[in-house]
Amino acid sequence: MAKKPLEVLTESMFYLLMALDREERCGAEIAAYIDRKTRGRVAMGPGTLYALLGRFLEEKLIEETDSAPGRRRSYRLTERGRQMYRQELDRLRACVADAESEMRALPAGEEASHETEDTAALSVPDRPGPAPDLAGG
């Protein structure tokens, strides 16, 4: 079965493209960039990194750059990859703008609360305690 073309980027995919937006980098430099940029929030282990690099090469979002024999492989964005990165950046900006406008629409001092009976069981308690019984038993 053929792989479905990428439509939406995961967080790891987004940061990988971001790492290559301004300059070409090798795998270790990409991982270090992502770790530094996200302050460790997004973990990019070698398995994930090289699987994504392979997928992005197949999708023609990135390309390997010429490197001397024995040197690390380096990668750079293709025009298609840069376009996908910018489209995702625009999509994320729109999401944040929507959320911020929603927060501004609330009366002063009020926080959004869309908690229902169903979501109340999933809320994080203010203090440690037993986990909610999600099985309903």
Coordinates of N, CA, C and O in Angstrom, one line a residue:
M1 N 0.8 -1.2 0.0 CA 0.0 0.0 0.0 C 0.9 1.2 0.0 O 1.8 1.4 0.8
A2 N 0.6 2.2 -0.9 CA 1.4 3.4 -1.0 C 1.1 4.3 0.2 O 0.0 4.3 0.7
K3 N 2.2 5.0 0.6 CA 2.0 5.9 1.7 C 1.2 7.1 1.3 O 1.4 7.6 0.2
K4 N 0.4 7.6 2.2 CA -0.5 8.8 1.9 C 0.4 10.0 2.0 O 1.3 10.1 2.9
P5 N 0.3 10.9 1.0 CA 1.1 12.2 1.1 C 0.9 13.0 2.4 O -0.2 12.9 2.9
L6 N 1.9 13.7 2.8 CA 1.7 14.5 4.0 C 0.7 15.6 3.8 O 0.8 16.3 2.8
E7 N -0.1 15.8 4.8 CA -1.1 16.9 4.7 C -0.9 17.8 5.9 O -1.0 19.0 5.8
V8 N -0.8 17.2 7.1 CA -0.6 18.0 8.3 C 0.7 17.5 8.9 O 1.0 16.3 8.9
L9 N 1.5 18.4 9.4 CA 2.8 18.1 10.1 C 2.6 17.9 11.6 O 1.8 18.6 12.2
T10 N 3.3 16.9 12.1 CA 3.3 16.7 13.5 C 4.3 17.7 14.1 O 5.0 18.4 13.3
E11 N 4.3 17.9 15.4 CA 5.2 18.8 16.0 C 6.7 18.5 15.6 O 7.5 19.4 15.3
S12 N 7.1 17.2 15.7 CA 8.4 16.9 15.3 C 8.8 17.2 13.9 O 9.9 17.7 13.6
M13 N 7.8 17.0 13.0 CA 8.0 17.3 11.6 C 8.2 18.8 11.4 O 9.1 19.3 10.6
F14 N 7.4 19.6 12.1 CA 7.4 21.0 12.0 C 8.8 21.5 12.4 O 9.4 22.4 11.7
Y15 N 9.3 21.1 13.6 CA 10.6 21.5 14.1 C 11.7 21.1 13.2 O 12.7 21.8 13.1
L16 N 11.6 19.9 12.6 CA 12.7 19.4 11.7 C 12.7 20.4 10.5 O 13.8 20.8 10.1
L17 N 11.6 20.7 9.9 CA 11.6 21.7 8.8 C 12.1 23.1 9.2 O 12.9 23.7 8.5
M18 N 11.8 23.5 10.4 CA 12.2 24.7 11.0 C 13.8 24.7 11.1 O 14.4 25.7 10.7
A19 N 14.3 23.6 11.5 CA 15.8 23.5 11.6 C 16.5 23.7 10.3 O 17.6 24.2 10.3
L20 N 15.8 23.4 9.2 CA 16.5 23.5 7.9 C 16.0 24.7 7.1 O 16.5 24.9 6.0
D21 N 15.2 25.6 7.7 CA 14.7 26.7 7.0 C 15.8 27.7 6.6 O 15.7 28.3 5.6
R22 N 16.7 27.9 7.5 CA 17.8 29.0 7.2 C 19.1 28.4 6.8 O 19.9 29.1 6.2
E23 N 19.4 27.1 7.1 CA 20.7 26.6 6.7 C 20.6 25.1 6.6 O 19.8 24.5 7.2
E24 N 21.5 24.5 5.9 CA 21.6 23.1 5.8 C 22.3 22.6 7.1 O 23.1 23.3 7.7
R25 N 21.9 21.4 7.5 CA 22.4 20.8 8.7 C 22.5 19.3 8.6 O 21.8 18.7 7.8
C26 N 23.4 18.7 9.4 CA 23.4 17.2 9.4 C 22.5 16.8 10.5 O 21.9 17.6 11.3
G27 N 22.2 15.5 10.6 CA 21.3 14.9 11.6 C 21.5 15.4 13.0 O 20.6 15.8 13.7
A28 N 22.8 15.3 13.4 CA 23.2 15.7 14.8 C 22.9 17.2 15.1 O 22.4 17.5 16.1
E29 N 23.1 18.0 14.1 CA 22.9 19.4 14.2 C 21.4 19.7 14.2 O 20.9 20.6 15.0
I30 N 20.6 18.9 13.5 CA 19.1 19.1 13.5 C 18.6 18.7 14.9 O 17.8 19.5 15.5
A31 N 19.0 17.6 15.4 CA 18.6 17.2 16.8 C 19.0 18.2 17.8 O 18.2 18.5 18.7
A32 N 20.2 18.7 17.8 CA 20.7 19.7 18.7 C 19.8 21.0 18.6 O 19.5 21.6 19.6
Y33 N 19.6 21.4 17.4 CA 18.8 22.6 17.1 C 17.4 22.5 17.8 O 16.9 23.4 18.5
I34 N 16.7 21.3 17.5 CA 15.4 21.1 18.0 C 15.4 21.1 19.6 O 14.5 21.7 20.2
D35 N 16.4 20.4 20.1 CA 16.5 20.4 21.6 C 16.7 21.8 22.2 O 16.0 22.2 23.2
R36 N 17.5 22.6 21.6 CA 17.8 23.9 22.0 C 16.6 24.8 21.8 O 16.2 25.6 22.7
K37 N 16.0 24.8 20.6 CA 14.8 25.6 20.3 C 13.6 25.3 21.2 O 12.9 26.3 21.6
T38 N 13.4 24.1 21.6 CA 12.2 23.7 22.4 C 12.6 23.5 23.8 O 11.7 23.1 24.6
R39 N 13.8 23.8 24.2 CA 14.3 23.7 25.6 C 14.0 22.3 26.1 O 13.5 22.1 27.2
G40 N 14.2 21.3 25.2 CA 14.0 19.9 25.6 C 12.6 19.4 25.5 O 12.4 18.2 25.8
R41 N 11.6 20.2 25.2 CA 10.2 19.8 25.2 C 9.9 18.8 24.1 O 9.1 17.9 24.3
V42 N 10.6 18.9 23.0 CA 10.4 18.0 21.9 C 11.6 17.1 21.8 O 12.7 17.6 21.5
A43 N 11.4 15.8 22.1 CA 12.5 14.9 22.0 C 12.6 14.3 20.6 O 11.7 13.8 20.1
M44 N 13.8 14.4 20.1 CA 14.0 13.9 18.7 C 15.2 12.9 18.8 O 16.3 13.3 18.6
G45 N 14.8 11.7 19.0 CA 15.8 10.6 19.1 C 16.3 10.2 17.7 O 15.6 10.6 16.7
P46 N 17.3 9.5 17.6 CA 17.8 9.1 16.2 C 16.8 8.3 15.4 O 16.7 8.5 14.2
G47 N 16.1 7.4 16.0 CA 15.1 6.7 15.2 C 14.0 7.6 14.6 O 13.7 7.4 13.4
T48 N 13.5 8.5 15.4 CA 12.5 9.4 14.9 C 13.1 10.3 13.8 O 12.5 10.5 12.7
L49 N 14.3 10.9 14.1 CA 14.9 11.8 13.2 C 15.2 11.2 11.9 O 14.8 11.8 10.8
Y50 N 15.8 10.0 11.8 CA 16.2 9.4 10.6 C 14.9 8.9 9.8 O 14.9 8.9 8.6
A51 N 13.9 8.5 10.5 CA 12.7 8.1 9.9 C 12.0 9.3 9.2 O 11.6 9.2 8.0
L52 N 12.0 10.4 9.9 CA 11.5 11.6 9.3 C 12.3 12.1 8.1 O 11.8 12.5 7.1
L53 N 13.6 12.1 8.3 CA 14.5 12.5 7.2 C 14.2 11.6 5.9 O 14.1 12.1 4.8
G54 N 14.1 10.3 6.1 CA 13.8 9.4 5.0 C 12.4 9.8 4.4 O 12.3 9.8 3.1
R55 N 11.4 10.0 5.2 CA 10.1 10.3 4.7 C 10.2 11.7 3.9 O 9.6 11.8 2.8
F56 N 10.9 12.6 4.5 CA 10.9 13.9 3.8 C 11.7 13.9 2.5 O 11.4 14.6 1.6
L57 N 12.7 13.0 2.5 CA 13.5 12.8 1.2 C 12.5 12.2 0.1 O 12.5 12.6 -1.0
E58 N 11.7 11.2 0.5 CA 10.7 10.6 -0.4 C 9.7 11.6 -0.9 O 9.3 11.6 -2.0
E59 N 9.3 12.5 0.0 CA 8.3 13.5 -0.3 C 8.9 14.7 -1.0 O 8.1 15.6 -1.3
K60 N 10.2 14.7 -1.2 CA 10.9 15.8 -1.8 C 10.7 17.1 -1.1 O 10.7 18.2 -1.7
L61 N 10.6 17.0 0.3 CA 10.6 18.2 1.1 C 12.0 18.7 1.4 O 12.2 19.9 1.7
I62 N 12.9 17.7 1.4 CA 14.3 18.0 1.7 C 15.2 17.3 0.7 O 14.7 16.4 0.0
E63 N 16.4 17.7 0.6 CA 17.4 16.9 -0.3 C 18.7 16.9 0.5 O 19.0 17.7 1.3
E64 N 19.5 15.8 0.1 CA 20.8 15.7 0.7 C 21.7 16.7 -0.1 O 21.5 16.9 -1.3
T65 N 22.6 17.3 0.6 CA 23.6 18.2 -0.1 C 24.8 17.4 -0.4 O 25.1 16.4 0.3
D66 N 25.6 17.8 -1.3 CA 26.8 17.1 -1.7 C 27.8 17.3 -0.5 O 28.0 18.4 0.1
S67 N 28.3 16.2 -0.1 CA 29.3 16.2 1.0 C 30.5 15.3 0.6 O 30.4 14.4 -0.2
A68 N 31.6 15.7 1.2 CA 32.8 15.0 0.8 C 32.7 13.6 1.4 O 32.1 13.3 2.4
P69 N 33.4 12.6 0.8 CA 33.4 11.2 1.3 C 33.8 11.2 2.8 O 34.8 11.9 3.1
G70 N 33.1 10.4 3.6 CA 33.5 10.3 5.0 C 32.9 11.4 5.8 O 33.0 11.3 7.1
R71 N 32.2 12.3 5.3 CA 31.6 13.4 6.1 C 30.2 13.0 6.3 O 29.6 12.2 5.6
R72 N 29.6 13.7 7.3 CA 28.2 13.5 7.6 C 27.3 14.0 6.5 O 27.6 14.9 5.8
R73 N 26.2 13.3 6.4 CA 25.2 13.7 5.4 C 24.5 15.0 5.9 O 24.1 15.1 7.0
S74 N 24.4 15.9 5.0 CA 23.7 17.2 5.4 C 22.4 17.3 4.5 O 22.3 16.7 3.4
Y75 N 21.5 18.0 5.0 CA 20.2 18.2 4.3 C 19.8 19.6 4.3 O 20.2 20.5 5.1
R76 N 19.0 20.0 3.2 CA 18.5 21.3 3.1 C 17.0 21.2 2.6 O 16.6 20.2 2.0
L77 N 16.3 22.2 2.8 CA 14.9 22.3 2.4 C 14.8 22.4 0.9 O 15.6 23.2 0.3
T78 N 13.9 21.8 0.2 CA 13.6 22.1 -1.2 C 12.6 23.2 -1.2 O 12.0 23.6 -0.1
E79 N 12.2 23.7 -2.3 CA 11.2 24.8 -2.4 C 9.9 24.2 -1.9 O 9.1 24.9 -1.2
R80 N 9.6 23.0 -2.2 CA 8.4 22.3 -1.7 C 8.3 22.2 -0.2 O 7.3 22.4 0.5
G81 N 9.5 21.9 0.4 CA 9.6 21.8 1.8 C 9.4 23.1 2.5 O 8.7 23.3 3.5
R82 N 10.0 24.1 1.9 CA 9.9 25.5 2.5 C 8.4 25.9 2.4 O 7.9 26.5 3.3
Q83 N 7.7 25.6 1.3 CA 6.3 26.0 1.1 C 5.5 25.3 2.2 O 4.6 25.9 2.8
M84 N 5.7 24.0 2.4 CA 5.0 23.2 3.4 C 5.2 23.8 4.8 O 4.3 24.0 5.6
Y85 N 6.5 24.1 5.1 CA 6.8 24.7 6.4 C 6.1 26.1 6.6 O 5.4 26.3 7.6
R86 N 6.1 26.9 5.6 CA 5.4 28.2 5.7 C 3.9 28.1 5.8 O 3.2 28.8 6.5
Q87 N 3.3 27.1 5.1 CA 1.9 26.9 5.2 C 1.5 26.4 6.6 O 0.5 26.9 7.1
E88 N 2.3 25.5 7.2 CA 2.0 25.1 8.5 C 2.2 26.2 9.5 O 1.4 26.3 10.5
L89 N 3.2 27.1 9.3 CA 3.4 28.2 10.2 C 2.2 29.1 10.1 O 1.7 29.6 11.2
D90 N 1.7 29.4 8.9 CA 0.4 30.2 8.8 C -0.8 29.6 9.5 O -1.6 30.2 10.1
R91 N -0.9 28.2 9.3 CA -2.0 27.5 10.0 C -1.9 27.7 11.5 O -2.9 27.9 12.2
L92 N -0.7 27.5 12.1 CA -0.5 27.6 13.5 C -0.8 29.0 14.0 O -1.4 29.2 15.1
R93 N -0.3 30.0 13.2 CA -0.6 31.4 13.6 C -2.1 31.7 13.6 O -2.6 32.4 14.5
A94 N -2.9 31.1 12.7 CA -4.3 31.3 12.6 C -5.0 30.6 13.9 O -5.9 31.2 14.5
C95 N -4.5 29.5 14.2 CA -5.0 28.8 15.4 C -4.8 29.6 16.7 O -5.7 29.8 17.5
V96 N -3.6 30.2 16.8 CA -3.2 31.0 18.0 C -4.1 32.3 18.0 O -4.6 32.7 19.0
A97 N -4.3 32.9 16.8 CA -5.1 34.1 16.7 C -6.5 33.8 17.1 O -7.1 34.6 17.9
D98 N -7.0 32.7 16.7 CA -8.4 32.3 17.1 C -8.5 32.1 18.6 O -9.5 32.6 19.2
A99 N -7.6 31.4 19.2 CA -7.6 31.2 20.6 C -7.5 32.5 21.4 O -8.2 32.8 22.4
E100 N -6.6 33.4 20.9 CA -6.4 34.7 21.6 C -7.7 35.6 21.5 O -8.1 36.2 22.5
S101 N -8.3 35.5 20.3 CA -9.5 36.3 20.2 C -10.6 35.8 21.1 O -11.5 36.5 21.6
E102 N -10.7 34.5 21.3 CA -11.6 33.8 22.1 C -11.4 34.3 23.6 O -12.3 34.5 24.3
M103 N -10.1 34.3 24.0 CA -9.8 34.7 25.3 C -10.2 36.2 25.6 O -10.6 36.6 26.6
R104 N -10.0 37.1 24.6 CA -10.3 38.5 24.7 C -11.8 38.7 24.7 O -12.3 39.7 25.3
A105 N -12.6 37.8 24.2 CA -14.0 37.9 24.2 C -14.7 37.6 25.5 O -15.8 37.9 25.8
L106 N -13.9 37.0 26.5 CA -14.4 36.7 27.8 C -14.6 37.9 28.7 O -13.7 38.8 28.6
P107 N -15.6 38.0 29.5 CA -15.7 39.1 30.5 C -14.4 39.1 31.3 O -13.8 38.1 31.6
A108 N -14.0 40.3 31.8 CA -12.8 40.5 32.6 C -12.9 39.6 33.8 O -13.9 39.5 34.5
G109 N -11.8 38.9 34.1 CA -11.6 38.1 35.3 C -12.2 36.7 35.1 O -12.2 35.9 36.0
E110 N -12.8 36.4 34.0 CA -13.5 35.1 33.8 C -12.6 34.3 32.9 O -12.0 34.8 31.9
E111 N -12.4 33.0 33.2 CA -11.6 32.1 32.4 C -12.6 31.2 31.6 O -13.7 30.9 32.1
A112 N -12.2 30.8 30.5 CA -13.0 29.9 29.7 C -13.2 28.6 30.4 O -12.3 28.0 30.9
S113 N -14.4 28.1 30.5 CA -14.7 26.8 31.1 C -15.8 26.1 30.3 O -16.9 26.5 30.3
H114 N -15.3 25.2 29.6 CA -16.2 24.4 28.7 C -16.3 23.0 29.3 O -16.5 22.0 28.6
E115 N -16.2 22.9 30.6 CA -16.2 21.6 31.3 C -17.6 21.1 31.4 O -18.5 21.7 31.7
T116 N -17.7 19.8 31.0 CA -19.0 19.1 31.1 C -18.8 18.0 32.0 O -17.7 17.7 32.5
E117 N -19.8 17.3 32.3 CA -19.8 16.1 33.1 C -18.7 15.1 32.6 O -18.0 14.5 33.3
D118 N -18.7 15.0 31.3 CA -17.7 14.0 30.6 C -16.3 14.5 30.8 O -15.4 13.7 31.1
T119 N -16.0 15.8 30.6 CA -14.7 16.3 30.7 C -14.2 16.5 32.1 O -13.0 16.5 32.4
A120 N -15.1 16.7 33.1 CA -14.8 16.9 34.5 C -14.0 15.7 35.0 O -13.0 15.9 35.8
A121 N -14.3 14.5 34.6 CA -13.6 13.3 35.1 C -12.1 13.3 34.6 O -11.3 12.7 35.2
L122 N -11.8 14.0 33.5 CA -10.5 14.1 33.0 C -9.7 15.2 33.5 O -8.5 15.3 33.2
S123 N -10.3 16.1 34.3 CA -9.6 17.3 34.8 C -8.4 16.9 35.7 O -8.5 15.9 36.4
V124 N -7.4 17.7 35.7 CA -6.3 17.4 36.6 C -6.6 18.0 37.9 O -6.9 19.2 38.0
P125 N -6.5 17.3 39.0 CA -6.9 17.8 40.3 C -5.8 18.8 40.8 O -4.7 18.8 40.3
D126 N -6.3 19.7 41.7 CA -5.3 20.7 42.2 C -4.3 20.1 43.1 O -3.2 20.6 43.4
R127 N -4.6 19.0 43.7 CA -3.7 18.3 44.6 C -3.7 16.8 44.2 O -4.6 16.3 43.6
P128 N -2.6 16.1 44.5 CA -2.5 14.7 44.2 C -3.6 13.9 44.8 O -4.0 14.2 45.9
G129 N -4.0 12.9 44.1 CA -5.0 12.1 44.6 C -5.2 10.9 43.6 O -4.4 10.7 42.7
P130 N -6.1 10.0 43.9 CA -6.3 8.9 43.0 C -6.7 9.3 41.6 O -7.4 10.3 41.4
A131 N -6.2 8.5 40.6 CA -6.6 8.8 39.2 C -8.1 8.6 39.0 O -8.6 7.6 39.7
P132 N -8.7 9.3 38.2 CA -10.1 9.1 37.9 C -10.3 7.7 37.2 O -9.5 7.2 36.5
D133 N -11.5 7.1 37.5 CA -11.8 5.8 36.9 C -12.4 6.0 35.6 O -13.6 6.3 35.5
L134 N -11.6 6.0 34.5 CA -12.0 6.3 33.2 C -12.8 5.1 32.6 O -13.5 5.3 31.6
A135 N -12.8 4.0 33.2 CA -13.5 2.8 32.7 C -15.0 2.9 33.1 O -15.8 2.1 32.6
G136 N -15.3 3.7 34.0 CA -16.6 3.9 34.5 C -17.1 2.8 35.4 O -18.2 2.6 35.6
G137 N -16.1 2.1 36.0 CA -16.5 1.0 36.9 C -16.1 1.2 38.2 O -16.3 1.3 39.3

